[in-house]
């Protein structure tokens, strides 16, 4: 496996967390997890944040809700079920709904 240790760790985390993710989505998620603002986070954390963000922005109505004037928290609330559905379809056992509950 080529790449830095961090890149390898991110790819391993993705395979473990969402084994059924399509290649095009996987590439986009990895690119997000490797962005500069994620470099101080542990690889698995960066990957989880990137995975949720990608699913929310690409596979739900989140951006449409923002464009309609909903704030971020409200838009995230309304698409949480759809985001979890996408993640579950990729074989992910984690949930953005559970993650948000844990943050409170």
Short mmCIF file of N, CA and C in Angstrom, two decimals:
data_model
loop_
_atom_site.label_atom_id
_atom_site.label_comp_id
_atom_site.label_asym_id
_atom_site.label_seq_id
_atom_site.Cartn_x
_atom_site.Cartn_y
_atom_site.Cartn_z
N UNK A 1 0.85 -1.17 0.00
CA UNK A 1 0.00 0.00 0.00
C UNK A 1 0.90 1.24 0.00
N UNK A 2 0.74 2.06 -0.98
CA UNK A 2 1.57 3.25 -1.12
C UNK A 2 1.00 4.39 -0.28
N UNK A 3 1.83 5.40 -0.06
CA UNK A 3 1.40 6.58 0.67
C UNK A 3 2.07 6.67 2.03
N UNK A 4 1.83 7.77 2.69
CA UNK A 4 2.38 7.97 4.03
C UNK A 4 1.66 7.06 5.02
N UNK A 5 2.22 6.97 6.21
CA UNK A 5 1.55 6.16 7.24
C UNK A 5 0.15 6.70 7.54
N UNK A 6 0.02 8.02 7.55
CA UNK A 6 -1.30 8.62 7.79
C UNK A 6 -2.27 8.25 6.68
N UNK A 7 -1.85 8.34 5.44
CA UNK A 7 -2.72 7.98 4.32
C UNK A 7 -3.12 6.51 4.40
N UNK A 8 -2.19 5.67 4.75
CA UNK A 8 -2.49 4.24 4.90
C UNK A 8 -3.49 4.01 6.03
N UNK A 9 -3.32 4.74 7.14
CA UNK A 9 -4.23 4.60 8.28
C UNK A 9 -5.63 5.07 7.91
N UNK A 10 -5.73 6.13 7.13
CA UNK A 10 -7.03 6.63 6.68
C UNK A 10 -7.71 5.59 5.80
N UNK A 11 -6.97 4.99 4.88
CA UNK A 11 -7.55 3.97 4.00
C UNK A 11 -7.98 2.73 4.80
N UNK A 12 -7.18 2.34 5.77
CA UNK A 12 -7.55 1.20 6.61
C UNK A 12 -8.82 1.50 7.40
N UNK A 13 -8.90 2.71 7.94
CA UNK A 13 -10.09 3.11 8.70
C UNK A 13 -11.33 3.10 7.82
N UNK A 14 -11.20 3.54 6.58
CA UNK A 14 -12.33 3.54 5.67
C UNK A 14 -12.79 2.12 5.36
N UNK A 15 -11.84 1.23 5.10
CA UNK A 15 -12.20 -0.17 4.82
C UNK A 15 -12.90 -0.81 6.01
N UNK A 16 -12.46 -0.46 7.21
CA UNK A 16 -13.07 -1.03 8.42
C UNK A 16 -14.45 -0.42 8.70
N UNK A 17 -14.59 0.88 8.46
CA UNK A 17 -15.80 1.59 8.83
C UNK A 17 -16.91 1.49 7.79
N UNK A 18 -16.56 1.52 6.52
CA UNK A 18 -17.55 1.51 5.44
C UNK A 18 -17.07 0.59 4.32
N UNK A 19 -17.07 -0.72 4.57
CA UNK A 19 -16.50 -1.65 3.60
C UNK A 19 -17.21 -1.68 2.25
N UNK A 20 -18.46 -1.26 2.19
CA UNK A 20 -19.19 -1.31 0.93
C UNK A 20 -19.27 0.00 0.18
N UNK A 21 -18.47 0.97 0.57
CA UNK A 21 -18.52 2.29 -0.08
C UNK A 21 -18.07 2.17 -1.54
N UNK A 22 -18.80 2.78 -2.47
CA UNK A 22 -18.37 2.76 -3.87
C UNK A 22 -17.03 3.50 -4.03
N UNK A 23 -16.26 3.08 -5.01
CA UNK A 23 -14.92 3.64 -5.22
C UNK A 23 -14.94 5.15 -5.39
N UNK A 24 -15.88 5.68 -6.18
CA UNK A 24 -15.91 7.14 -6.39
C UNK A 24 -16.16 7.88 -5.08
N UNK A 25 -17.03 7.35 -4.24
CA UNK A 25 -17.27 7.98 -2.94
C UNK A 25 -16.06 7.80 -2.04
N UNK A 26 -15.43 6.63 -2.08
CA UNK A 26 -14.25 6.38 -1.24
C UNK A 26 -13.13 7.36 -1.57
N UNK A 27 -12.90 7.59 -2.84
CA UNK A 27 -11.84 8.52 -3.24
C UNK A 27 -12.13 9.93 -2.73
N UNK A 28 -13.39 10.35 -2.81
CA UNK A 28 -13.77 11.69 -2.34
C UNK A 28 -13.62 11.79 -0.82
N UNK A 29 -14.02 10.75 -0.10
CA UNK A 29 -13.91 10.75 1.36
C UNK A 29 -12.45 10.80 1.79
N UNK A 30 -11.62 10.00 1.14
CA UNK A 30 -10.19 10.00 1.47
C UNK A 30 -9.58 11.38 1.23
N UNK A 31 -9.94 12.00 0.11
CA UNK A 31 -9.42 13.34 -0.19
C UNK A 31 -9.84 14.34 0.90
N UNK A 32 -11.08 14.24 1.38
CA UNK A 32 -11.53 15.12 2.45
C UNK A 32 -10.75 14.86 3.74
N UNK A 33 -10.56 13.59 4.07
CA UNK A 33 -9.86 13.23 5.31
C UNK A 33 -8.40 13.65 5.29
N UNK A 34 -7.83 13.78 4.11
CA UNK A 34 -6.41 14.16 3.99
C UNK A 34 -6.20 15.67 3.89
N UNK A 35 -7.26 16.46 3.92
CA UNK A 35 -7.11 17.91 3.79
C UNK A 35 -6.33 18.48 4.97
N UNK A 36 -5.73 19.59 4.74
CA UNK A 36 -4.83 20.23 5.71
C UNK A 36 -5.49 20.47 7.07
N UNK A 37 -6.74 20.91 7.08
CA UNK A 37 -7.38 21.23 8.36
C UNK A 37 -7.69 19.98 9.20
N UNK A 38 -7.52 18.80 8.63
CA UNK A 38 -7.76 17.55 9.36
C UNK A 38 -6.46 16.92 9.87
N UNK A 39 -5.32 17.50 9.54
CA UNK A 39 -4.03 16.85 9.80
C UNK A 39 -3.72 16.65 11.28
N UNK A 40 -4.29 17.47 12.15
CA UNK A 40 -4.01 17.33 13.57
C UNK A 40 -4.92 16.31 14.26
N UNK A 41 -5.90 15.81 13.53
CA UNK A 41 -6.82 14.82 14.09
C UNK A 41 -6.26 13.42 13.88
N UNK A 42 -6.59 12.49 14.76
CA UNK A 42 -6.21 11.09 14.49
C UNK A 42 -6.83 10.65 13.16
N UNK A 43 -6.17 9.78 12.42
CA UNK A 43 -6.69 9.36 11.11
C UNK A 43 -8.13 8.84 11.14
N UNK A 44 -8.46 8.03 12.14
CA UNK A 44 -9.82 7.48 12.21
C UNK A 44 -10.86 8.58 12.44
N UNK A 45 -10.51 9.60 13.23
CA UNK A 45 -11.43 10.71 13.47
C UNK A 45 -11.61 11.55 12.21
N UNK A 46 -10.52 11.85 11.54
CA UNK A 46 -10.58 12.61 10.28
C UNK A 46 -11.43 11.85 9.27
N UNK A 47 -11.26 10.55 9.22
CA UNK A 47 -12.02 9.73 8.27
C UNK A 47 -13.50 9.76 8.61
N UNK A 48 -13.86 9.61 9.89
CA UNK A 48 -15.28 9.63 10.28
C UNK A 48 -15.92 10.97 9.94
N UNK A 49 -15.25 12.06 10.22
CA UNK A 49 -15.79 13.38 9.90
C UNK A 49 -15.96 13.56 8.40
N UNK A 50 -14.97 13.10 7.63
CA UNK A 50 -15.05 13.21 6.17
C UNK A 50 -16.16 12.32 5.62
N UNK A 51 -16.32 11.15 6.17
CA UNK A 51 -17.34 10.22 5.71
C UNK A 51 -18.74 10.80 5.92
N UNK A 52 -18.98 11.32 7.12
CA UNK A 52 -20.28 11.93 7.40
C UNK A 52 -20.54 13.16 6.54
N UNK A 53 -19.53 13.98 6.39
CA UNK A 53 -19.67 15.19 5.58
C UNK A 53 -19.97 14.86 4.13
N UNK A 54 -19.23 13.92 3.58
CA UNK A 54 -19.45 13.54 2.18
C UNK A 54 -20.86 12.98 1.99
N UNK A 55 -21.26 12.06 2.85
CA UNK A 55 -22.60 11.47 2.72
C UNK A 55 -23.67 12.56 2.82
N UNK A 56 -23.52 13.48 3.77
CA UNK A 56 -24.49 14.55 3.98
C UNK A 56 -24.57 15.49 2.77
N UNK A 57 -23.42 15.93 2.27
CA UNK A 57 -23.43 16.91 1.17
C UNK A 57 -23.78 16.31 -0.18
N UNK A 58 -23.36 15.08 -0.43
CA UNK A 58 -23.52 14.48 -1.77
C UNK A 58 -24.79 13.65 -1.89
N UNK A 59 -25.22 13.02 -0.81
CA UNK A 59 -26.30 12.04 -0.93
C UNK A 59 -27.58 12.42 -0.18
N UNK A 60 -27.68 13.65 0.31
CA UNK A 60 -28.91 14.11 0.98
C UNK A 60 -29.28 15.51 0.47
N UNK A 61 -30.36 16.03 1.01
CA UNK A 61 -30.84 17.37 0.65
C UNK A 61 -30.22 18.47 1.52
N UNK A 62 -29.14 18.16 2.20
CA UNK A 62 -28.52 19.11 3.13
C UNK A 62 -28.22 20.46 2.48
N UNK A 63 -27.56 20.45 1.34
CA UNK A 63 -27.19 21.72 0.70
C UNK A 63 -28.43 22.50 0.25
N UNK A 64 -29.48 21.79 -0.19
CA UNK A 64 -30.72 22.46 -0.57
C UNK A 64 -31.34 23.13 0.64
N UNK A 65 -31.34 22.45 1.78
CA UNK A 65 -31.89 23.03 3.01
C UNK A 65 -31.12 24.28 3.42
N UNK A 66 -29.79 24.22 3.31
CA UNK A 66 -28.99 25.42 3.62
C UNK A 66 -29.35 26.56 2.68
N UNK A 67 -29.51 26.26 1.39
CA UNK A 67 -29.85 27.28 0.41
C UNK A 67 -31.23 27.88 0.69
N UNK A 68 -32.11 27.09 1.29
CA UNK A 68 -33.44 27.58 1.62
C UNK A 68 -33.47 28.40 2.91
N UNK A 69 -32.32 28.49 3.59
CA UNK A 69 -32.24 29.34 4.77
C UNK A 69 -32.17 28.62 6.11
N UNK A 70 -32.19 27.29 6.08
CA UNK A 70 -32.03 26.56 7.35
C UNK A 70 -30.61 26.75 7.86
N UNK A 71 -30.45 26.82 9.20
CA UNK A 71 -29.09 26.89 9.72
C UNK A 71 -28.49 25.48 9.70
N UNK A 72 -27.20 25.40 9.91
CA UNK A 72 -26.49 24.11 9.82
C UNK A 72 -27.07 23.05 10.73
N UNK A 73 -27.33 23.41 11.98
CA UNK A 73 -27.83 22.41 12.93
C UNK A 73 -29.20 21.88 12.51
N UNK A 74 -30.08 22.76 12.08
CA UNK A 74 -31.41 22.32 11.65
C UNK A 74 -31.30 21.44 10.40
N UNK A 75 -30.51 21.86 9.44
CA UNK A 75 -30.34 21.07 8.22
C UNK A 75 -29.76 19.70 8.54
N UNK A 76 -28.77 19.65 9.43
CA UNK A 76 -28.19 18.36 9.82
C UNK A 76 -29.24 17.48 10.50
N UNK A 77 -30.06 18.08 11.34
CA UNK A 77 -31.11 17.32 12.02
C UNK A 77 -32.05 16.68 10.99
N UNK A 78 -32.47 17.45 10.01
CA UNK A 78 -33.44 16.94 9.04
C UNK A 78 -32.88 15.89 8.10
N UNK A 79 -31.57 15.86 7.89
CA UNK A 79 -30.99 14.86 6.99
C UNK A 79 -30.26 13.74 7.73
N UNK A 80 -30.28 13.75 9.06
CA UNK A 80 -29.55 12.74 9.82
C UNK A 80 -29.98 11.32 9.45
N UNK A 81 -31.28 11.09 9.34
CA UNK A 81 -31.76 9.76 8.98
C UNK A 81 -31.30 9.32 7.60
N UNK A 82 -31.35 10.26 6.64
CA UNK A 82 -30.88 9.94 5.29
C UNK A 82 -29.38 9.68 5.27
N UNK A 83 -28.64 10.48 6.03
CA UNK A 83 -27.19 10.29 6.12
C UNK A 83 -26.88 8.92 6.71
N UNK A 84 -27.57 8.57 7.79
CA UNK A 84 -27.37 7.25 8.39
C UNK A 84 -27.73 6.14 7.42
N UNK A 85 -28.77 6.35 6.62
CA UNK A 85 -29.16 5.35 5.62
C UNK A 85 -28.07 5.12 4.58
N UNK A 86 -27.46 6.20 4.14
CA UNK A 86 -26.35 6.08 3.17
C UNK A 86 -25.20 5.32 3.81
N UNK A 87 -24.84 5.71 5.02
CA UNK A 87 -23.73 5.05 5.71
C UNK A 87 -24.03 3.56 5.93
N UNK A 88 -25.24 3.25 6.34
CA UNK A 88 -25.62 1.85 6.54
C UNK A 88 -25.54 1.07 5.22
N UNK A 89 -25.91 1.71 4.13
CA UNK A 89 -25.81 1.07 2.82
C UNK A 89 -24.38 0.75 2.44
N UNK A 90 -23.45 1.47 3.01
CA UNK A 90 -22.02 1.22 2.77
C UNK A 90 -21.45 0.24 3.79
N UNK A 91 -22.30 -0.30 4.66
CA UNK A 91 -21.84 -1.26 5.65
C UNK A 91 -21.35 -0.64 6.94
N UNK A 92 -21.60 0.63 7.13
CA UNK A 92 -21.14 1.33 8.32
C UNK A 92 -22.08 1.04 9.49
N UNK A 93 -21.52 0.71 10.63
CA UNK A 93 -22.33 0.44 11.81
C UNK A 93 -22.44 1.65 12.73
N UNK A 94 -21.68 2.69 12.46
CA UNK A 94 -21.79 3.94 13.23
C UNK A 94 -22.90 4.79 12.65
N UNK A 95 -23.36 5.73 13.44
CA UNK A 95 -24.46 6.58 13.05
C UNK A 95 -24.12 8.04 13.36
N UNK A 96 -24.45 8.93 12.44
CA UNK A 96 -24.23 10.35 12.74
C UNK A 96 -25.19 10.81 13.83
N UNK A 97 -26.36 10.20 13.91
CA UNK A 97 -27.30 10.56 14.97
C UNK A 97 -26.72 10.22 16.34
N UNK A 98 -26.12 9.05 16.48
CA UNK A 98 -25.49 8.66 17.74
C UNK A 98 -24.29 9.55 18.05
N UNK A 99 -23.52 9.90 17.04
CA UNK A 99 -22.34 10.76 17.24
C UNK A 99 -22.76 12.13 17.74
N UNK A 100 -23.85 12.67 17.18
CA UNK A 100 -24.31 13.99 17.59
C UNK A 100 -24.87 13.94 19.00
N UNK A 101 -25.54 12.84 19.37
CA UNK A 101 -26.04 12.69 20.73
C UNK A 101 -24.91 12.65 21.73
N UNK A 102 -23.80 11.99 21.37
CA UNK A 102 -22.66 11.85 22.26
C UNK A 102 -21.96 13.19 22.50
N UNK A 103 -22.06 14.11 21.52
CA UNK A 103 -21.41 15.41 21.63
C UNK A 103 -22.13 16.31 22.62
N UNK A 104 -23.42 16.08 22.84
CA UNK A 104 -24.21 16.95 23.72
C UNK A 104 -23.96 16.69 25.17
#
